[in-house]
Amino acid sequence: MGKFRRVPVGIVGASGYGGVQLVRLLMDHPEVELVYLGSESSIGKSFGDLYPHLGHATNLLIEAIEPEIIAHRCEVVFLSLPNGLACQIAPKLLEKGCKVLDLSADYRFSNLTTYTNWYGIERSDRTIAATAVYGLPELYRDRIAEAQLVGCPGSYPTASLLALSPLLKQGLIVPETAIIDAKSGTSSSGRQPQTNLLLAEADNSIAAYNIGRHRHTPEIEQICSDLAGHELMIQFTPHLIPMVRGILATVYAKMSDPGLVRDDLITIFSAFYRNSPWVKICGSGIYPQTKWANGSNLCYIGVEVDPRTGRVIVMSAIDNLIKGQAGQAIQCLNLMMGWDETLGLPKLGFYP
């Protein structure tokens, strides 16, 4: 028998929270070998210098971001960079034959004018961007399997869209009435120091932010419009809550058929996600908590109907750093490589 070969992968932007989740998960993935870590801010340091709790597990050094060298050593590259940087690097990696998974917003939009309007970044890579596939496997599994470039969704859109998709796809709601009320732990804002994330500021408090102008809004609207078959505007309000990780998105919408009851919708959701191993639909009267998903790639969804108002309420809970970021990127990698979708990903969370 020939020697077993693992696929060489690299991470550009390995020093942030998304990067460290990727390192941890990829080190346990049976089909890949992590061969490159890059970050302009920590060149020459060992990964253990940045994250001492992993010092015993990897001796990789942080290297300069040089696309030619990265492409020579890696078949697959994860880009975990601030918005506006991946679009400078991805075209060079793709030209050299790499598969690229971008965790920023750079390749999430089919219309780059929308991206520029919301992110303020002009782009010159429209041809490349047109080839990108939106990396939500539960909706675009077949497209991801054929892709060379995947734009992995944001964490808020992941939780929100998994709650909304069956409702829009099956025509169960009046689309324009959809409202998303979402709450996230502080790790969603990254590792860079910010005043509002200080313990003294964030603890014992809950606050809405970027009301009516959060950058994940057009991303959610793009996919909702695709599902509904016409352009939609969605009301989305995010909140910061005093915990480290997790997102709970609660979706409200007017039902198009007020005769539907909770058990009808649970049956519809279960059928919609019957081939989606990472989505778990809760039983009648059971509503998900972020703690259930903590440390896993799972999304828990609970459904309720308010017959008094004629509205459906859907609750979606994920770990923002796993299903909302690194884990979902690896889920996409598995599809791109023809592997089992669950390979190398945590199937159960840590509880309590």
XYZ file of C-alpha atoms in Angstrom:
352
model
C 0.000 0.000 0.000
C 1.125 3.535 -0.746
C 1.894 5.981 2.008
C -1.159 7.835 3.308
C -1.040 11.484 2.177
C -2.642 14.302 4.064
C -3.701 17.459 2.238
C -1.397 20.391 3.149
C -3.342 23.426 4.392
C -2.422 26.898 5.580
C -4.035 29.702 7.533
C -3.453 33.356 6.708
C -4.424 35.419 9.721
C -3.783 32.738 12.311
C -3.413 35.042 15.306
C -7.087 35.964 15.822
C -9.916 34.027 17.420
C -10.978 32.559 14.080
C -7.384 31.526 13.419
C -6.894 29.733 16.724
C -10.173 27.836 16.266
C -8.999 26.739 12.809
C -5.647 25.594 14.214
C -7.295 23.542 16.939
C -9.810 21.901 14.610
C -7.406 21.274 11.722
C -4.854 19.637 14.013
C -7.493 16.999 14.784
C -8.691 16.599 11.187
C -7.708 13.148 9.857
C -7.281 14.221 6.218
C -5.196 17.393 6.476
C -1.774 18.535 7.618
C -1.364 22.088 8.867
C 1.855 23.338 7.245
C 1.626 27.138 7.274
C 0.507 29.900 9.637
C 0.739 33.514 8.517
C 0.243 36.904 10.157
C 1.963 40.211 9.467
C 1.786 41.258 13.115
C 3.571 38.248 14.674
C 6.219 37.144 12.147
C 8.859 34.887 13.672
C 6.913 34.049 16.805
C 5.865 30.511 17.512
C 2.139 29.872 17.678
C 2.702 28.831 21.277
C 3.925 32.363 22.020
C 0.527 33.708 20.960
C -1.504 30.923 22.535
C 0.563 29.213 25.262
C -2.102 26.573 25.889
C -1.281 25.144 22.420
C 2.505 25.364 22.790
C 2.812 21.651 23.518
C 0.697 20.728 20.470
C 2.353 22.643 17.619
C 5.792 24.065 16.922
C 4.755 26.024 13.833
C 6.116 29.556 13.487
C 4.140 32.549 12.286
C 5.454 33.459 8.823
C 5.181 36.416 6.461
C 2.212 36.501 4.079
C 3.798 35.728 0.705
C 1.250 34.227 -1.707
C 3.877 32.575 -3.949
C 5.377 30.660 -1.030
C 1.975 29.835 0.472
C 0.699 28.429 -2.830
C 3.846 26.331 -3.263
C 3.319 24.640 0.099
C -0.478 24.495 0.438
C -3.329 22.979 -1.545
C -5.942 24.673 0.606
C -5.710 28.102 2.247
C -7.995 29.621 4.851
C -8.029 33.432 4.918
C -8.931 34.716 8.375
C -8.201 38.391 7.757
C -9.873 41.769 8.271
C -12.274 42.819 5.529
C -10.512 44.180 2.455
C -7.344 42.070 2.700
C -8.512 38.672 1.452
C -9.465 40.149 -1.920
C -5.815 41.183 -2.387
C -4.454 37.695 -1.711
C -7.104 35.245 -2.948
C -6.653 35.929 -6.705
C -2.931 35.091 -6.465
C -3.610 31.856 -4.597
C -6.359 30.803 -6.995
C -4.103 31.492 -9.970
C -1.627 28.990 -8.499
C -4.334 26.324 -8.126
C -5.146 26.606 -4.418
C -8.594 26.135 -2.997
C -9.441 29.195 -0.907
C -11.879 29.636 1.958
C -12.340 33.249 3.046
C -13.719 33.946 6.529
C -14.052 37.703 5.962
C -16.841 39.484 4.073
C -14.809 39.922 0.869
C -16.364 37.046 -1.090
C -19.833 36.815 0.425
C -21.519 39.178 -2.043
C -22.687 38.470 -5.568
C -22.937 42.232 -6.121
C -19.684 44.021 -5.263
C -21.428 47.378 -5.363
C -23.337 46.267 -2.267
C -20.062 45.262 -0.639
C -18.470 48.628 -1.415
C -21.505 50.554 -0.185
C -21.451 48.811 3.189
C -17.727 48.217 3.698
C -16.304 51.259 1.912
C -13.711 49.222 -0.013
C -13.298 49.501 -3.782
C -12.544 46.242 -5.595
C -10.655 45.304 -8.743
C -11.241 41.540 -8.604
C -14.789 41.345 -9.975
C -14.060 38.387 -12.241
C -12.683 36.347 -9.347
C -15.478 37.432 -7.010
C -18.067 36.211 -9.510
C -16.762 32.654 -9.066
C -17.165 32.647 -5.267
C -19.808 30.465 -3.636
C -21.568 31.492 -0.435
C -20.450 28.982 2.156
C -23.646 28.006 3.946
C -23.700 24.240 3.316
C -27.310 23.743 4.364
C -28.393 25.870 1.392
C -25.590 25.599 -1.166
C -24.032 22.198 -0.560
C -23.791 21.217 -4.245
C -22.266 24.545 -5.323
C -19.679 24.408 -2.530
C -18.624 20.926 -3.624
C -17.656 22.315 -7.043
C -16.068 25.556 -5.834
C -12.471 26.763 -5.766
C -13.351 29.882 -3.771
C -15.831 29.974 -0.886
C -16.944 33.080 0.997
C -17.785 31.754 4.441
C -20.803 33.448 6.108
C -20.698 35.706 9.109
C -21.826 34.330 12.458
C -24.986 36.435 12.748
C -26.074 35.534 9.182
C -25.453 31.840 9.856
C -27.746 31.736 12.882
C -30.329 34.026 11.265
C -30.468 32.331 7.868
C -30.760 28.836 9.298
C -33.812 30.066 11.206
C -35.338 31.882 8.221
C -34.551 29.574 5.295
C -37.393 27.042 5.627
C -39.899 29.859 6.186
C -38.862 31.734 3.046
C -38.205 28.733 0.826
C -41.606 27.191 1.592
C -43.508 30.496 1.463
C -44.657 30.152 5.060
C -44.318 33.836 5.992
C -44.986 37.290 4.613
C -41.308 37.973 3.790
C -41.353 41.728 4.437
C -42.485 41.183 8.040
C -39.363 39.268 9.110
C -37.483 40.720 12.075
C -34.235 39.322 13.500
C -33.305 40.024 17.099
C -29.852 38.528 17.704
C -27.511 38.395 20.684
C -23.831 37.483 20.653
C -20.950 36.926 23.030
C -17.951 39.249 22.983
C -15.690 36.958 20.938
C -17.703 37.856 17.822
C -15.881 41.202 17.836
C -12.445 39.604 17.547
C -9.290 39.782 19.667
C -8.346 43.401 19.088
C -8.852 45.498 22.265
C -11.987 47.654 22.288
C -13.380 49.738 25.127
C -16.892 48.279 24.910
C -15.448 44.774 25.324
C -13.604 45.495 28.568
C -14.941 43.429 31.473
C -15.934 46.580 33.348
C -17.932 47.762 30.318
C -19.531 44.531 29.068
C -20.227 42.645 32.296
C -23.669 42.911 33.922
C -24.988 44.685 30.838
C -26.659 44.063 27.502
C -26.625 46.559 24.654
C -27.817 46.836 21.082
C -25.325 48.245 18.585
C -25.060 49.296 14.930
C -28.846 49.502 14.806
C -30.105 49.618 11.239
C -26.569 49.655 9.831
C -24.824 46.461 10.884
C -22.681 45.136 8.037
C -24.236 41.682 8.216
C -27.596 43.148 7.168
C -26.984 43.146 3.377
C -25.499 39.652 3.606
C -28.687 38.377 5.263
C -30.840 40.278 2.768
C -28.959 38.836 -0.210
C -29.660 35.224 0.774
C -33.215 35.950 1.934
C -33.913 37.573 -1.451
C -32.511 34.506 -3.196
C -34.799 32.242 -1.147
C -37.899 34.410 -1.548
C -37.365 34.994 -5.264
C -37.492 38.801 -5.013
C -35.613 41.644 -3.356
C -36.143 41.882 0.386
C -35.213 44.220 3.193
C -34.830 42.603 6.617
C -34.885 44.318 10.005
C -31.821 43.084 11.908
C -30.725 44.249 15.345
C -27.635 42.766 17.058
C -26.904 42.882 20.785
C -23.761 42.310 22.823
C -24.248 40.162 25.903
C -21.774 39.444 28.714
C -20.520 36.009 27.709
C -17.548 34.881 25.642
C -19.092 32.775 22.890
C -22.448 31.925 21.405
C -25.228 33.513 19.344
C -28.967 33.310 19.807
C -30.982 34.682 16.897
C -34.728 35.063 17.442
C -36.748 35.575 14.259
C -40.304 36.945 14.163
C -42.532 36.971 11.085
C -46.197 37.091 10.125
C -47.376 33.690 8.875
C -48.910 33.514 5.416
C -51.178 30.688 6.652
C -52.357 31.527 10.179
C -53.867 28.043 10.442
C -50.461 26.418 10.893
C -49.585 25.273 14.406
C -46.255 24.640 16.095
C -46.114 20.921 15.303
C -46.767 21.633 11.599
C -43.753 23.930 11.480
C -41.534 21.521 13.410
C -42.395 18.863 10.827
C -41.579 21.273 7.976
C -38.260 22.329 9.553
C -37.289 18.708 10.220
C -37.966 17.788 6.595
C -36.089 20.834 5.291
C -32.968 19.913 7.286
C -33.279 16.123 7.011
C -29.947 15.898 5.147
C -28.171 18.498 7.291
C -26.230 16.716 10.049
C -25.311 19.923 11.868
C -28.853 21.272 12.320
C -30.960 19.880 15.157
C -34.659 20.769 15.406
C -35.970 20.873 18.970
C -39.189 19.147 19.957
C -42.438 20.877 20.890
C -42.026 23.412 23.673
C -38.215 23.096 23.752
C -36.241 26.257 23.035
C -32.470 26.234 22.408
C -29.785 27.778 24.568
C -26.354 28.923 23.431
C -24.710 26.663 26.013
C -25.967 23.598 24.158
C -23.916 24.496 21.074
C -20.803 25.717 22.927
C -17.699 24.103 21.408
C -19.602 22.248 18.673
C -20.496 22.808 15.024
C -24.183 22.324 15.777
C -27.093 24.689 15.274
C -30.108 24.120 17.521
C -33.442 25.455 16.273
C -36.657 25.858 18.237
C -40.007 26.828 16.717
C -43.105 28.401 18.248
C -46.344 29.905 16.928
C -48.258 32.735 18.575
C -51.867 32.269 17.418
C -52.875 35.565 19.036
C -50.614 37.628 16.735
C -50.397 35.179 13.836
C -46.610 35.191 14.045
C -44.029 32.448 14.006
C -41.049 32.709 16.348
C -37.886 30.763 15.497
C -34.868 30.583 17.795
C -31.454 29.547 16.491
C -28.427 28.909 18.737
C -24.840 28.389 17.558
C -21.264 28.737 18.743
C -20.203 31.874 16.868
C -16.571 30.724 16.583
C -17.360 27.187 15.369
C -20.554 26.918 13.301
C -20.427 30.692 12.911
C -16.830 30.769 11.710
C -14.026 28.170 11.762
C -16.133 25.015 11.986
C -18.354 26.058 9.109
C -15.268 26.811 6.999
C -14.019 23.272 7.638
C -17.485 21.924 6.866
C -17.143 23.666 3.488
C -13.630 22.245 3.047
C -15.004 18.743 3.578
C -17.549 19.297 0.810
C -14.948 20.810 -1.552
C -12.691 17.781 -1.073
C -15.453 15.185 -1.371
C -15.137 14.110 2.254
C -17.871 13.398 4.762
C -19.394 16.715 5.830
C -18.882 15.946 9.519
C -15.199 14.974 9.285
C -12.916 16.486 11.918
C -15.641 18.597 13.546
C -16.936 18.463 17.143
C -20.324 16.758 17.233
C -21.226 17.614 20.828
C -20.777 20.769 22.851
C -19.320 21.254 26.318
C -21.978 21.280 29.033
C -22.554 22.884 31.466
